[in-house]
mmCIF file of C-alpha atoms in Angstrom:
data_model
loop_
_atom_site.group_PDB
_atom_site.id
_atom_site.type_symbol
_atom_site.label_atom_id
_atom_site.label_comp_id
_atom_site.label_asym_id
_atom_site.label_seq_id
_atom_site.Cartn_x
_atom_site.Cartn_y
_atom_site.Cartn_z
ATOM 1 C CA MET A 1 1.571 -48.016 -29.701
ATOM 2 C CA ASP A 2 -0.848 -46.150 -31.981
ATOM 3 C CA LEU A 3 -3.648 -44.524 -29.986
ATOM 4 C CA VAL A 4 -4.842 -42.239 -32.734
ATOM 5 C CA SER A 5 -5.725 -44.328 -35.763
ATOM 6 C CA ASP A 6 -9.230 -45.736 -36.220
ATOM 7 C CA SER A 7 -7.977 -49.274 -36.828
ATOM 8 C CA THR A 8 -6.646 -49.754 -33.284
ATOM 9 C CA ASN A 9 -9.378 -47.919 -31.397
ATOM 10 C CA PRO A 10 -12.600 -47.891 -33.435
ATOM 11 C CA SER A 11 -14.992 -47.448 -30.499
ATOM 12 C CA TYR A 12 -13.777 -43.929 -29.631
ATOM 13 C CA LYS A 13 -14.965 -41.646 -32.377
ATOM 14 C CA ILE A 14 -15.005 -37.960 -31.518
ATOM 15 C CA GLU A 15 -17.494 -35.798 -33.355
ATOM 16 C CA SER A 16 -17.773 -32.049 -33.181
ATOM 17 C CA PRO A 17 -20.854 -30.850 -31.278
ATOM 18 C CA VAL A 18 -21.050 -27.593 -33.237
ATOM 19 C CA THR A 19 -24.524 -26.862 -34.524
ATOM 20 C CA PRO A 20 -24.965 -24.698 -37.594
ATOM 21 C CA ASN A 21 -26.394 -21.234 -37.097
ATOM 22 C CA ALA A 22 -27.818 -19.314 -40.047
ATOM 23 C CA ASN A 23 -26.820 -15.934 -38.574
ATOM 24 C CA LEU A 24 -23.123 -16.764 -38.317
ATOM 25 C CA THR A 25 -20.522 -17.486 -40.914
ATOM 26 C CA ILE A 26 -17.291 -19.012 -39.743
ATOM 27 C CA ALA A 27 -14.695 -18.498 -42.410
ATOM 28 C CA ASN A 28 -12.046 -20.999 -43.327
ATOM 29 C CA THR A 29 -8.808 -19.402 -42.218
ATOM 30 C CA GLY A 30 -6.538 -21.643 -44.250
ATOM 31 C CA MET A 31 -4.391 -20.180 -47.012
ATOM 32 C CA SER A 32 -6.650 -17.199 -47.638
ATOM 33 C CA SER A 33 -5.026 -14.824 -45.170
ATOM 34 C CA PRO A 34 -1.605 -13.256 -45.630
ATOM 35 C CA SER A 35 -0.348 -14.364 -42.202
ATOM 36 C CA SER A 36 -0.974 -18.029 -42.913
ATOM 37 C CA ALA A 37 0.260 -17.911 -46.502
ATOM 38 C CA SER A 38 3.855 -18.094 -45.323
ATOM 39 C CA ASN A 39 3.339 -21.474 -43.620
ATOM 40 C CA SER A 40 4.437 -24.549 -45.469
ATOM 41 C CA GLY A 41 1.950 -27.334 -46.104
ATOM 42 C CA GLY A 42 -1.116 -25.090 -45.920
ATOM 43 C CA THR A 43 -1.592 -25.417 -42.154
ATOM 44 C CA PRO A 44 -2.921 -22.343 -40.344
ATOM 45 C CA SER A 45 -0.467 -20.389 -38.218
ATOM 46 C CA ARG A 46 -0.498 -20.453 -34.434
ATOM 47 C CA TYR A 47 -2.138 -17.011 -34.466
ATOM 48 C CA GLU A 48 -4.860 -18.157 -36.879
ATOM 49 C CA ASN A 49 -5.573 -21.239 -34.757
ATOM 50 C CA GLN A 50 -5.785 -19.149 -31.593
ATOM 51 C CA LYS A 51 -8.042 -16.626 -33.330
ATOM 52 C CA ARG A 52 -10.359 -19.421 -34.481
ATOM 53 C CA ARG A 53 -10.492 -20.930 -30.963
ATOM 54 C CA ASP A 54 -11.193 -17.522 -29.416
ATOM 55 C CA TRP A 55 -13.913 -16.842 -31.981
ATOM 56 C CA ASN A 56 -15.562 -20.220 -31.354
ATOM 57 C CA THR A 57 -15.407 -19.607 -27.587
ATOM 58 C CA PHE A 58 -17.116 -16.230 -27.974
ATOM 59 C CA ILE A 59 -19.793 -17.691 -30.266
ATOM 60 C CA GLN A 60 -20.410 -20.452 -27.708
ATOM 61 C CA TYR A 61 -20.686 -17.792 -24.991
ATOM 62 C CA LEU A 62 -23.341 -15.988 -27.056
ATOM 63 C CA ARG A 63 -25.262 -19.245 -27.532
ATOM 64 C CA ASN A 64 -25.172 -19.994 -23.800
ATOM 65 C CA HIS A 65 -26.140 -16.448 -22.854
ATOM 66 C CA ARG A 66 -29.599 -16.063 -21.330
ATOM 67 C CA PRO A 67 -31.429 -15.099 -23.463
ATOM 68 C CA PRO A 68 -29.274 -16.390 -26.366
ATOM 69 C CA LEU A 69 -27.761 -13.585 -28.427
ATOM 70 C CA SER A 70 -27.110 -13.370 -32.112
ATOM 71 C CA LEU A 71 -23.893 -11.801 -33.273
ATOM 72 C CA ALA A 72 -25.839 -8.958 -34.912
ATOM 73 C CA LEU A 73 -27.271 -7.916 -31.512
ATOM 74 C CA CYS A 74 -23.938 -8.133 -29.693
ATOM 75 C CA SER A 75 -22.650 -4.854 -28.263
ATOM 76 C CA GLY A 76 -19.664 -3.633 -26.321
ATOM 77 C CA ALA A 77 -21.566 -4.380 -23.096
ATOM 78 C CA HIS A 78 -21.790 -8.047 -24.072
ATOM 79 C CA VAL A 79 -18.062 -8.094 -24.799
ATOM 80 C CA LEU A 80 -17.455 -6.690 -21.297
ATOM 81 C CA GLU A 81 -19.673 -9.435 -19.826
ATOM 82 C CA PHE A 82 -17.560 -11.972 -21.721
ATOM 83 C CA LEU A 83 -14.330 -10.506 -20.348
ATOM 84 C CA HIS A 84 -15.722 -10.606 -16.786
ATOM 85 C CA TYR A 85 -16.747 -14.217 -17.378
ATOM 86 C CA LEU A 86 -13.194 -15.065 -18.489
ATOM 87 C CA ASP A 87 -11.732 -13.589 -15.287
ATOM 88 C CA GLN A 88 -12.708 -16.719 -13.372
ATOM 89 C CA PHE A 89 -10.199 -18.698 -15.468
ATOM 90 C CA GLY A 90 -7.320 -16.249 -14.910
ATOM 91 C CA LYS A 91 -3.935 -17.165 -13.471
ATOM 92 C CA THR A 92 -2.654 -13.732 -12.462
ATOM 93 C CA LYS A 93 -2.875 -12.678 -8.798
ATOM 94 C CA VAL A 94 -4.298 -9.155 -8.647
ATOM 95 C CA HIS A 95 -4.220 -7.600 -5.174
ATOM 96 C CA ASN A 96 -7.234 -5.590 -4.000
ATOM 97 C CA HIS A 97 -6.918 -2.202 -2.236
ATOM 98 C CA PRO A 98 -7.353 -3.547 1.333
ATOM 99 C CA CYS A 99 -4.718 -6.263 0.780
ATOM 100 C CA PRO A 100 -1.478 -5.582 2.713
ATOM 101 C CA PHE A 101 0.482 -6.582 -0.407
ATOM 102 C CA PHE A 102 -1.253 -4.059 -2.687
ATOM 103 C CA GLY A 103 1.467 -2.241 -4.601
ATOM 104 C CA LEU A 104 4.230 -4.740 -3.851
ATOM 105 C CA PRO A 105 5.777 -6.346 -6.918
ATOM 106 C CA ASN A 106 6.888 -9.481 -4.994
ATOM 107 C CA PRO A 107 4.611 -10.212 -2.013
ATOM 108 C CA PRO A 108 6.326 -12.166 0.794
ATOM 109 C CA ALA A 109 3.342 -14.387 1.656
ATOM 110 C CA PRO A 110 0.139 -15.758 0.091
ATOM 111 C CA CYS A 111 -3.077 -13.759 0.266
ATOM 112 C CA PRO A 112 -6.774 -14.353 -0.566
ATOM 113 C CA CYS A 113 -6.853 -11.926 -3.502
ATOM 114 C CA PRO A 114 -8.470 -13.312 -6.661
ATOM 115 C CA LEU A 115 -6.794 -14.703 -9.748
ATOM 116 C CA ARG A 116 -7.698 -12.739 -12.858
ATOM 117 C CA GLN A 117 -6.881 -12.562 -16.521
ATOM 118 C CA ALA A 118 -3.742 -10.520 -17.144
ATOM 119 C CA TRP A 119 -4.163 -7.271 -19.040
ATOM 120 C CA GLY A 120 -1.850 -8.413 -21.852
ATOM 121 C CA SER A 121 -3.915 -11.557 -22.381
ATOM 122 C CA LEU A 122 -7.158 -9.572 -22.542
ATOM 123 C CA ASP A 123 -5.645 -7.041 -24.923
ATOM 124 C CA ALA A 124 -4.392 -9.761 -27.277
ATOM 125 C CA LEU A 125 -7.742 -11.589 -27.064
ATOM 126 C CA ILE A 126 -9.686 -8.461 -28.038
ATOM 127 C CA GLY A 127 -7.317 -7.879 -30.953
ATOM 128 C CA ARG A 128 -7.852 -11.418 -32.258
ATOM 129 C CA LEU A 129 -11.633 -11.232 -31.795
ATOM 130 C CA ARG A 130 -11.756 -7.846 -33.498
ATOM 131 C CA ALA A 131 -9.974 -9.295 -36.538
ATOM 132 C CA ALA A 132 -12.120 -12.463 -36.501
ATOM 133 C CA TYR A 133 -15.327 -10.410 -36.391
ATOM 134 C CA GLU A 134 -14.401 -8.603 -39.589
ATOM 135 C CA GLU A 135 -13.167 -11.793 -41.268
ATOM 136 C CA ASN A 136 -16.535 -13.384 -40.570
ATOM 137 C CA GLY A 137 -18.584 -10.725 -42.314
ATOM 138 C CA GLY A 138 -18.861 -8.013 -39.675
ATOM 139 C CA ARG A 139 -18.494 -4.382 -40.636
ATOM 140 C CA PRO A 140 -15.655 -2.469 -38.931
ATOM 141 C CA GLU A 141 -17.993 0.341 -37.838
ATOM 142 C CA THR A 142 -20.262 -2.121 -35.975
ATOM 143 C CA ASN A 143 -17.451 -4.198 -34.436
ATOM 144 C CA PRO A 144 -18.354 -4.624 -30.732
ATOM 145 C CA PHE A 145 -14.730 -5.482 -29.875
ATOM 146 C CA GLY A 146 -13.658 -2.002 -30.945
ATOM 147 C CA ALA A 147 -16.297 -0.240 -28.859
ATOM 148 C CA ARG A 148 -15.241 2.710 -26.717
ATOM 149 C CA ALA A 149 -16.393 0.943 -23.540
ATOM 150 C CA VAL A 150 -14.094 -2.010 -24.298
ATOM 151 C CA ARG A 151 -11.094 0.269 -24.882
ATOM 152 C CA ILE A 152 -11.787 2.128 -21.620
ATOM 153 C CA TYR A 153 -12.176 -1.162 -19.729
ATOM 154 C CA LEU A 154 -8.840 -2.459 -21.046
ATOM 155 C CA ARG A 155 -7.117 0.787 -20.083
ATOM 156 C CA ASP A 156 -8.607 0.615 -16.564
ATOM 157 C CA VAL A 157 -7.543 -3.040 -16.160
ATOM 158 C CA ARG A 158 -4.018 -2.170 -17.286
ATOM 159 C CA ASP A 159 -3.761 0.755 -14.862
ATOM 160 C CA PHE A 160 -5.241 -1.146 -11.907
ATOM 161 C CA GLN A 161 -3.039 -4.196 -12.424
ATOM 162 C CA ALA A 162 0.024 -1.973 -12.685
ATOM 163 C CA LYS A 163 -0.882 -0.251 -9.380
ATOM 164 C CA ALA A 164 -1.651 -3.578 -7.704
ATOM 165 C CA ARG A 165 1.814 -4.845 -8.622
ATOM 166 C CA GLY A 166 3.546 -1.592 -7.782
ATOM 167 C CA VAL A 167 4.909 -1.288 -11.296
ATOM 168 C CA SER A 168 4.039 1.660 -13.480
ATOM 169 C CA TYR A 169 3.118 0.958 -17.072
ATOM 170 C CA GLU A 170 4.753 3.274 -19.528
ATOM 171 C CA LYS A 171 4.074 3.251 -23.198
ATOM 172 C CA LYS A 172 7.063 2.246 -25.266
ATOM 173 C CA ARG A 173 8.464 5.109 -27.246
ATOM 174 C CA LYS A 174 9.889 4.698 -30.676
ATOM 175 C CA ARG A 175 13.491 5.698 -30.884
ATOM 176 C CA PRO A 176 14.362 7.973 -33.748
ATOM 177 C CA LYS A 177 16.484 6.305 -36.360
ATOM 178 C CA PRO A 178 20.049 7.583 -36.416
ATOM 179 C CA LYS A 179 20.769 9.708 -39.427
ATOM 180 C CA ILE A 180 23.315 8.236 -41.771
ATOM 181 C CA THR A 181 25.552 10.814 -43.263
ATOM 182 C CA THR A 182 27.536 10.049 -46.317
ATOM 183 C CA THR A 183 30.410 12.090 -47.510
ATOM 184 C CA ASN A 184 31.477 12.042 -51.105
ATOM 185 C CA ALA A 185 35.251 11.833 -51.345
ATOM 186 C CA THR A 186 36.569 13.598 -54.436
#
C-alpha cells in the first residue's frame, strides 16, 4: 500500500510554511561541507540534518520572540532564553536541592522534580548552532553561541546535574602514547 506517492493520495499535499526573510541566509548543506562529502548519493549526513533542524528551530524561535528578533541583534542572552525555553521539552529528571533524592544516582521512588534537557544534549546543540551560525554568514567574533555567558551557563548546568545525580564529572584526560623503541640488530 503506497501512502506516499501523489497518485494514490492527491488531496494531502504538504507545503513548507517557511517564509523568506531578507536578513537570513540559510545555506544548502548538501555536498559543500567536508562532513557530508563522504556520504554516497549526495544526501546530507545525520549531523548535517540535525544541524539544519536545530538552526531552523532557533530561527523560528527568533521569529516568535516578542518583539521579533533579527539574527544580527541576537546576543548570548537570547541564546540563554532559548536554552531555558528548551528545558520544558527535556526528558532528564534533575533533582532540586530540597528533594530527598538529591545526590542519589538511582532514586528509589518517583519525585516531583522537573524534567530538563541533559547537559550533553545542550552542549551538542550549542556546538551545532555555533557551526550553523558561521555557515550562514555570521562572523566568528560575533557568534552569540560562543558567548562567555553561554559557556558559563553550560558549565553550571553540567556541574549542577552532576551534583543532583551524585556523580562527579571529570574531564577525560588524554593518555600519553606509548613510546615505540626500535633496536637495530647488526
